[in-house]
PDB file of N, CA and C in Angstrom:
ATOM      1  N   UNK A   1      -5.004  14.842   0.254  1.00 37.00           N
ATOM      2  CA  UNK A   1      -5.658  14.497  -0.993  1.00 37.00           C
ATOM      3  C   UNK A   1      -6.598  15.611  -1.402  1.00 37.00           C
ATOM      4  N   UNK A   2      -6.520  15.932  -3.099  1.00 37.00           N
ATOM      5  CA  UNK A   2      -7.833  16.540  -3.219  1.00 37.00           C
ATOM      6  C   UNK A   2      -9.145  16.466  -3.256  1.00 37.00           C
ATOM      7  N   UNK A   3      -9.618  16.852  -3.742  1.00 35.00           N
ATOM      8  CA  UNK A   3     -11.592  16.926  -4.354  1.00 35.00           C
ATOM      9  C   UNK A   3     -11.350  15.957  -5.289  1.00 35.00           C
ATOM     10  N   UNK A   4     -10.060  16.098  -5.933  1.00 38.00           N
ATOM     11  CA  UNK A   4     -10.656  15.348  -7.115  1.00 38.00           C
ATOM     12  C   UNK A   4     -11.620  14.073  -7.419  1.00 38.00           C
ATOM     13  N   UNK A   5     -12.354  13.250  -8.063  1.00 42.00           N
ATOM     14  CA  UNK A   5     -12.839  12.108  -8.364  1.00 42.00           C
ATOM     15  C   UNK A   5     -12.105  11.073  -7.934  1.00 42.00           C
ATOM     16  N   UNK A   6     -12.439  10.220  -6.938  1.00 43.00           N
ATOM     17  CA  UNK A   6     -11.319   9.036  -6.821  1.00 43.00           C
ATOM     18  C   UNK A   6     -11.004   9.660  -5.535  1.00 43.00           C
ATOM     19  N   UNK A   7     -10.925  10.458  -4.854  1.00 42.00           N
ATOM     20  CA  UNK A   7     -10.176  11.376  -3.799  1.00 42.00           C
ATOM     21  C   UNK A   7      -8.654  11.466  -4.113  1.00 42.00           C
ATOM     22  N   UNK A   8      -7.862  11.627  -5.459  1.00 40.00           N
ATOM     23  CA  UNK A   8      -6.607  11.664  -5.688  1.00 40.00           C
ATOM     24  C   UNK A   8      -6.279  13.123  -6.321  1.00 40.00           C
ATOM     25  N   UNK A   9      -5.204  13.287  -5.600  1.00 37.00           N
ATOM     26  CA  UNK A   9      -4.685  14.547  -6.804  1.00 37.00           C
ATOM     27  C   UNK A   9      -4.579  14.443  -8.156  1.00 37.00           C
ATOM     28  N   UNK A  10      -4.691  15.148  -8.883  1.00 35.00           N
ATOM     29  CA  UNK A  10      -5.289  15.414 -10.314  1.00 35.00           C
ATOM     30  C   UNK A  10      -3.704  15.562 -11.268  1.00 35.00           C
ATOM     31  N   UNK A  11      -2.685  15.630 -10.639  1.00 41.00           N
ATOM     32  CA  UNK A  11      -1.320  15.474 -11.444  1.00 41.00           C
ATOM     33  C   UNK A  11      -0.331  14.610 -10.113  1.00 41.00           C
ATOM     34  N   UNK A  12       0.595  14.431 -11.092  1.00 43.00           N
ATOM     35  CA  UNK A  12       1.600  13.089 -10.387  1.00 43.00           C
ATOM     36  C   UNK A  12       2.106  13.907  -9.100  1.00 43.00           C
ATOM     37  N   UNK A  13       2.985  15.244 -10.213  1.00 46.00           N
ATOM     38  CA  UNK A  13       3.769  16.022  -9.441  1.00 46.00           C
ATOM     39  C   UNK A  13       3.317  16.415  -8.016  1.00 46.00           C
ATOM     40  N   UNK A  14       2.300  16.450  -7.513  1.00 50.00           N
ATOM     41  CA  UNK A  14       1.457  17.210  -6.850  1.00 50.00           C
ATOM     42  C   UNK A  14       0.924  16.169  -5.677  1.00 50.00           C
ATOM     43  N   UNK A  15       1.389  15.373  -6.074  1.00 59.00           N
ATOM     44  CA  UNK A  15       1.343  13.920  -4.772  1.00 59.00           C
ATOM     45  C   UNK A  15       2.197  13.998  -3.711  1.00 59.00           C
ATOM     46  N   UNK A  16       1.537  13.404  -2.350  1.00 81.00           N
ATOM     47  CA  UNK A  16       2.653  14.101  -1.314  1.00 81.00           C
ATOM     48  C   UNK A  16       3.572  12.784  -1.507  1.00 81.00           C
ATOM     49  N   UNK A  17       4.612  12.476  -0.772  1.00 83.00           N
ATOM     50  CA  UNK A  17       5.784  11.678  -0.721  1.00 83.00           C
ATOM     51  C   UNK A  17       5.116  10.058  -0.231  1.00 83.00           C
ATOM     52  N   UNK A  18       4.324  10.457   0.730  1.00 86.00           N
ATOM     53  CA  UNK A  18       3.399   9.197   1.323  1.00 86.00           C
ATOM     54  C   UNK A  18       2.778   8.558   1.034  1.00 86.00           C
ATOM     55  N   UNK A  19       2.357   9.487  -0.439  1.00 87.00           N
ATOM     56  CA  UNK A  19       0.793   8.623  -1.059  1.00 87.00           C
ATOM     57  C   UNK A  19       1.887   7.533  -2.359  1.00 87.00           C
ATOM     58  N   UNK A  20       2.909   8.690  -3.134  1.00 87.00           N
ATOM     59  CA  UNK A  20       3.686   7.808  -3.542  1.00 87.00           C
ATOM     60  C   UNK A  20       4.178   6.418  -2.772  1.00 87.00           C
ATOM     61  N   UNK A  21       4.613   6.409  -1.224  1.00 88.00           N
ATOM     62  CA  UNK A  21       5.518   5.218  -1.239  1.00 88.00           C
ATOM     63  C   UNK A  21       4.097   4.066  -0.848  1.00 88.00           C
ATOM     64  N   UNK A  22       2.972   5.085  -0.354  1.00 88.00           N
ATOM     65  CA  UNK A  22       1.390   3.651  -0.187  1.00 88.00           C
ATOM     66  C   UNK A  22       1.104   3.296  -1.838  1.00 88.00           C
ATOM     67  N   UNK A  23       1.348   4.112  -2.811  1.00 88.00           N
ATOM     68  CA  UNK A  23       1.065   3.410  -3.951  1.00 88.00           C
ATOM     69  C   UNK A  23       1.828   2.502  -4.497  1.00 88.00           C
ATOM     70  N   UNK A  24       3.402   2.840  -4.211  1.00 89.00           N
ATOM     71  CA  UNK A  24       4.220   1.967  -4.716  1.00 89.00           C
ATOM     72  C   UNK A  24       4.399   0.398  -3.714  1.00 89.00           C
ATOM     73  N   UNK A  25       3.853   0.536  -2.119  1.00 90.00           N
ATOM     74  CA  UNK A  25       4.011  -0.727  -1.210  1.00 90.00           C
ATOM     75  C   UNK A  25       2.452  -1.359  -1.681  1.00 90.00           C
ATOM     76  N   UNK A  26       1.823  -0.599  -2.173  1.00 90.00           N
ATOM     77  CA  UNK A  26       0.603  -1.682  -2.600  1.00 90.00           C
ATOM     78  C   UNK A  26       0.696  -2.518  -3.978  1.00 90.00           C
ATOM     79  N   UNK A  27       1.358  -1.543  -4.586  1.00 90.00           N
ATOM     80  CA  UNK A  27       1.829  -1.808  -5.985  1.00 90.00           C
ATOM     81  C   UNK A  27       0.753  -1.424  -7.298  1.00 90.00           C
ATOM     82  N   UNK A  28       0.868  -0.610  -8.144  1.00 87.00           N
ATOM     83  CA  UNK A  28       0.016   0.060  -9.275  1.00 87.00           C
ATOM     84  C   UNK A  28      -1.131  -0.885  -9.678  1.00 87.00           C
ATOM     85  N   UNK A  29      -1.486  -2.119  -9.477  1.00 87.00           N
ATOM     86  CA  UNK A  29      -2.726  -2.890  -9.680  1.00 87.00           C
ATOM     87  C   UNK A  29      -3.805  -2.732  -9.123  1.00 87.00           C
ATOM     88  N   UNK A  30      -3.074  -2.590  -7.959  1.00 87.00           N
ATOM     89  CA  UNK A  30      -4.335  -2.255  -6.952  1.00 87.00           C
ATOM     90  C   UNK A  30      -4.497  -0.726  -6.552  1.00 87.00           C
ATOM     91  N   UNK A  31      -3.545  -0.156  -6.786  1.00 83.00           N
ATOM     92  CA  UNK A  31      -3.466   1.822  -6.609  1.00 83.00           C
ATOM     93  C   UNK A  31      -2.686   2.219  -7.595  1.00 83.00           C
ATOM     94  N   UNK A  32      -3.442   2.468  -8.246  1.00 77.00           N
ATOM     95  CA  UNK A  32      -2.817   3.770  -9.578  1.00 77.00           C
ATOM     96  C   UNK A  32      -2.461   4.825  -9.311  1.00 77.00           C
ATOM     97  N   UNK A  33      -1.129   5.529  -9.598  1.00 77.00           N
ATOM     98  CA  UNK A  33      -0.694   6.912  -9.569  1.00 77.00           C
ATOM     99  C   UNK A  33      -2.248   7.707  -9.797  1.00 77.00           C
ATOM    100  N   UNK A  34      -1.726   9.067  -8.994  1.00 75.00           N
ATOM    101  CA  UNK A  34      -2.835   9.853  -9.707  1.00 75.00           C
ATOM    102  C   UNK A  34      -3.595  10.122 -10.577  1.00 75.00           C
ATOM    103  N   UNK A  35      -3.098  10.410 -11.780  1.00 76.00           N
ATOM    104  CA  UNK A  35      -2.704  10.308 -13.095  1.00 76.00           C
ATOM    105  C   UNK A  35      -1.518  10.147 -13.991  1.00 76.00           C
ATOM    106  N   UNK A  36      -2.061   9.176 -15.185  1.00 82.00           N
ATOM    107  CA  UNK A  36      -0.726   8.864 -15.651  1.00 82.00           C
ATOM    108  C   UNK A  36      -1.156   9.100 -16.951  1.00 82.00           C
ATOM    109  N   UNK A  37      -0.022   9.865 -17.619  1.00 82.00           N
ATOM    110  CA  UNK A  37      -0.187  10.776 -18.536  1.00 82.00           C
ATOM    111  C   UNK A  37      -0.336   9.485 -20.183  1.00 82.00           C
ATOM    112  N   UNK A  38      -0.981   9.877 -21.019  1.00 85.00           N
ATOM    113  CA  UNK A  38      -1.259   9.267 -22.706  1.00 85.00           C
ATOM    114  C   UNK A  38       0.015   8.849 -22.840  1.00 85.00           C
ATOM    115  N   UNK A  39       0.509   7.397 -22.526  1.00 86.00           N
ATOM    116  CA  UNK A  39       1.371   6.521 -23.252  1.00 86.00           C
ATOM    117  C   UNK A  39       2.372   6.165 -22.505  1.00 86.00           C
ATOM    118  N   UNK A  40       2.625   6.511 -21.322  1.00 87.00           N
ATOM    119  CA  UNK A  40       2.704   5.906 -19.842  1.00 87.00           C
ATOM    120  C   UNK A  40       2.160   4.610 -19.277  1.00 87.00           C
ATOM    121  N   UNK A  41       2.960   3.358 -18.852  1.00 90.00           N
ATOM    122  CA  UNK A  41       2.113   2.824 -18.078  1.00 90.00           C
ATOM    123  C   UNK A  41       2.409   2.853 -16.307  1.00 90.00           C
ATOM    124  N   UNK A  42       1.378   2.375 -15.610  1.00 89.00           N
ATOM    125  CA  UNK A  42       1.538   3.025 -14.435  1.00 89.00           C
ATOM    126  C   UNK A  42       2.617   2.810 -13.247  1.00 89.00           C
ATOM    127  N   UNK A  43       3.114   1.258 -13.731  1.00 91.00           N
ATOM    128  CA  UNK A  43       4.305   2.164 -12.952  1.00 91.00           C
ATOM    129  C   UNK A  43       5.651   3.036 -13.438  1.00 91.00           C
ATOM    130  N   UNK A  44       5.519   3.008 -14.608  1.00 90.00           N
ATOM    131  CA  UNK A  44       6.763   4.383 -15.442  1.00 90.00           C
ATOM    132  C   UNK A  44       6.383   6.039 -15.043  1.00 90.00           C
ATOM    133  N   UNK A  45       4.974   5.646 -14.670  1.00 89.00           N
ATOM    134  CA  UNK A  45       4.145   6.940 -13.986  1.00 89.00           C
ATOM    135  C   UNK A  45       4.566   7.437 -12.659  1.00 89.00           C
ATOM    136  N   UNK A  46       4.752   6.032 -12.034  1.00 89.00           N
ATOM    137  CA  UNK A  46       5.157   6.072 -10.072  1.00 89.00           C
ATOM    138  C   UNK A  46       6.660   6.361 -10.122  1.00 89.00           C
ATOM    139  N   UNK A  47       7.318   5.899 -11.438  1.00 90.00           N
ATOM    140  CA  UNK A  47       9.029   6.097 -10.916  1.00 90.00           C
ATOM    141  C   UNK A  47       9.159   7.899 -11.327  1.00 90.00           C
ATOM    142  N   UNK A  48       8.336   7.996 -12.453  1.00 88.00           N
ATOM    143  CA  UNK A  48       8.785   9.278 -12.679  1.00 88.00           C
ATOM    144  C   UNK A  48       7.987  10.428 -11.451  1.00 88.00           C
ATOM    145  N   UNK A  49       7.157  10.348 -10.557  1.00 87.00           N
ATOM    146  CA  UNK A  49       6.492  11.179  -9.844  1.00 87.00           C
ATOM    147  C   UNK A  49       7.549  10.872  -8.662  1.00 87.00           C
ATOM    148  N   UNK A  50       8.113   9.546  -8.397  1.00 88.00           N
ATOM    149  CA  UNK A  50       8.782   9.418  -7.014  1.00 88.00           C
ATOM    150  C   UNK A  50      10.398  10.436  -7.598  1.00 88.00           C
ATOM    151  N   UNK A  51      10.622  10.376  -8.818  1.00 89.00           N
ATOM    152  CA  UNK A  51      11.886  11.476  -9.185  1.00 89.00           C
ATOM    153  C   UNK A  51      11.487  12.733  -8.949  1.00 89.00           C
ATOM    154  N   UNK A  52      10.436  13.301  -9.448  1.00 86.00           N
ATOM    155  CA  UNK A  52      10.118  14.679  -9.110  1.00 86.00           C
ATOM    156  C   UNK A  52       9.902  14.784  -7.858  1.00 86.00           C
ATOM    157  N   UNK A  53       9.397  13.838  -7.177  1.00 84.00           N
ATOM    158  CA  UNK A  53       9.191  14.114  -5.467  1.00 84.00           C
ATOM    159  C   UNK A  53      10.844  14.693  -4.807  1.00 84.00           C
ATOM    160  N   UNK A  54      11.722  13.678  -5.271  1.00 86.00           N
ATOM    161  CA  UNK A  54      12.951  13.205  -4.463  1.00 86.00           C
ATOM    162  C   UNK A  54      13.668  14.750  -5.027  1.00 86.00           C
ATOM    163  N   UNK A  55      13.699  15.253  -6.204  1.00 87.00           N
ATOM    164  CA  UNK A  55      14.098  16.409  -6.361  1.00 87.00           C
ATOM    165  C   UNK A  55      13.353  17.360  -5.630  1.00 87.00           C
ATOM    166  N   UNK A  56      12.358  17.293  -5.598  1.00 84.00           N
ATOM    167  CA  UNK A  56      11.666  18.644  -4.920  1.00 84.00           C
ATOM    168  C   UNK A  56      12.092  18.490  -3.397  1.00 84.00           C
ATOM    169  N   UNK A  57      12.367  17.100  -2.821  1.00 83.00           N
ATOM    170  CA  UNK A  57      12.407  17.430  -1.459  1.00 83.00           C
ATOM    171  C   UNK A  57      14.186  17.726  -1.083  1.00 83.00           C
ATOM    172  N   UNK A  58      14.982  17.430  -1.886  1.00 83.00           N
ATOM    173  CA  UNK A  58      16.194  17.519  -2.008  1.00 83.00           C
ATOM    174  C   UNK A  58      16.668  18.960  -2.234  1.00 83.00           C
ATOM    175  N   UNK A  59      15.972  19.724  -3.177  1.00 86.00           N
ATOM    176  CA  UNK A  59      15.694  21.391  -3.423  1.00 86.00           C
ATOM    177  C   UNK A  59      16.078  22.202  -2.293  1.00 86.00           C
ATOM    178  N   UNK A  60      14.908  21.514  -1.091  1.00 81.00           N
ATOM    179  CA  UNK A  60      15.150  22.106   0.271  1.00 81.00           C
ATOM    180  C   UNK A  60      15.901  21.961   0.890  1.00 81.00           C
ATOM    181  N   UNK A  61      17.004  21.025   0.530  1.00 73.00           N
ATOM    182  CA  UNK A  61      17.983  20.920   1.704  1.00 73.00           C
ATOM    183  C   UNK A  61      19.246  21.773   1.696  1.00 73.00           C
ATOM    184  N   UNK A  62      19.851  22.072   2.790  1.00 73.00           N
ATOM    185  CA  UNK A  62      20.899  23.346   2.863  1.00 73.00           C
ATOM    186  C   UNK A  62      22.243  21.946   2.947  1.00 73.00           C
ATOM    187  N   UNK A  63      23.464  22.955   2.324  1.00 72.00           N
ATOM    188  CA  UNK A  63      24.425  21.766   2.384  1.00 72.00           C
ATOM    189  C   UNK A  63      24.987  22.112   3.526  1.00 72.00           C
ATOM    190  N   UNK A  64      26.075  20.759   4.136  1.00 72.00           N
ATOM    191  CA  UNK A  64      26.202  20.883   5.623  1.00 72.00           C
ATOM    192  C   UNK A  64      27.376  21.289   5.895  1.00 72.00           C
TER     193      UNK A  64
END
């Protein structure tokens, strides 16, 4: 986590994989995405950060 206010990272993208799946098993009422961008609600915020996660970690993988 960062400095930021709240102790959360300051963009979605930028969330590790873990904090996504503790936000999504608690569920956005009680833990809000990092930030969720002007006209977003929060969980359209969590599906779209858990897509950029799943691509970024997919990026790394070598095919077999």
């Amino acid at each position: 986590m960062s400095g930021a206010p709240g102790g959360r990272d300051t963009a979605i993208p930028d969330g590790t994989w873990e904090e996504l799946v503790t936000t999504a098993l608690l569920g956005t009422d009680r833990r809000a995405p990092a930030h969720v961008p002007p006209g977003r609600t929060a969980p359209a915020a969590l599906l779209d950060a858990a897509a950029v996660a799943t691509v970024r970690r997919r990026a790394g993988l070598r095919p077999g």
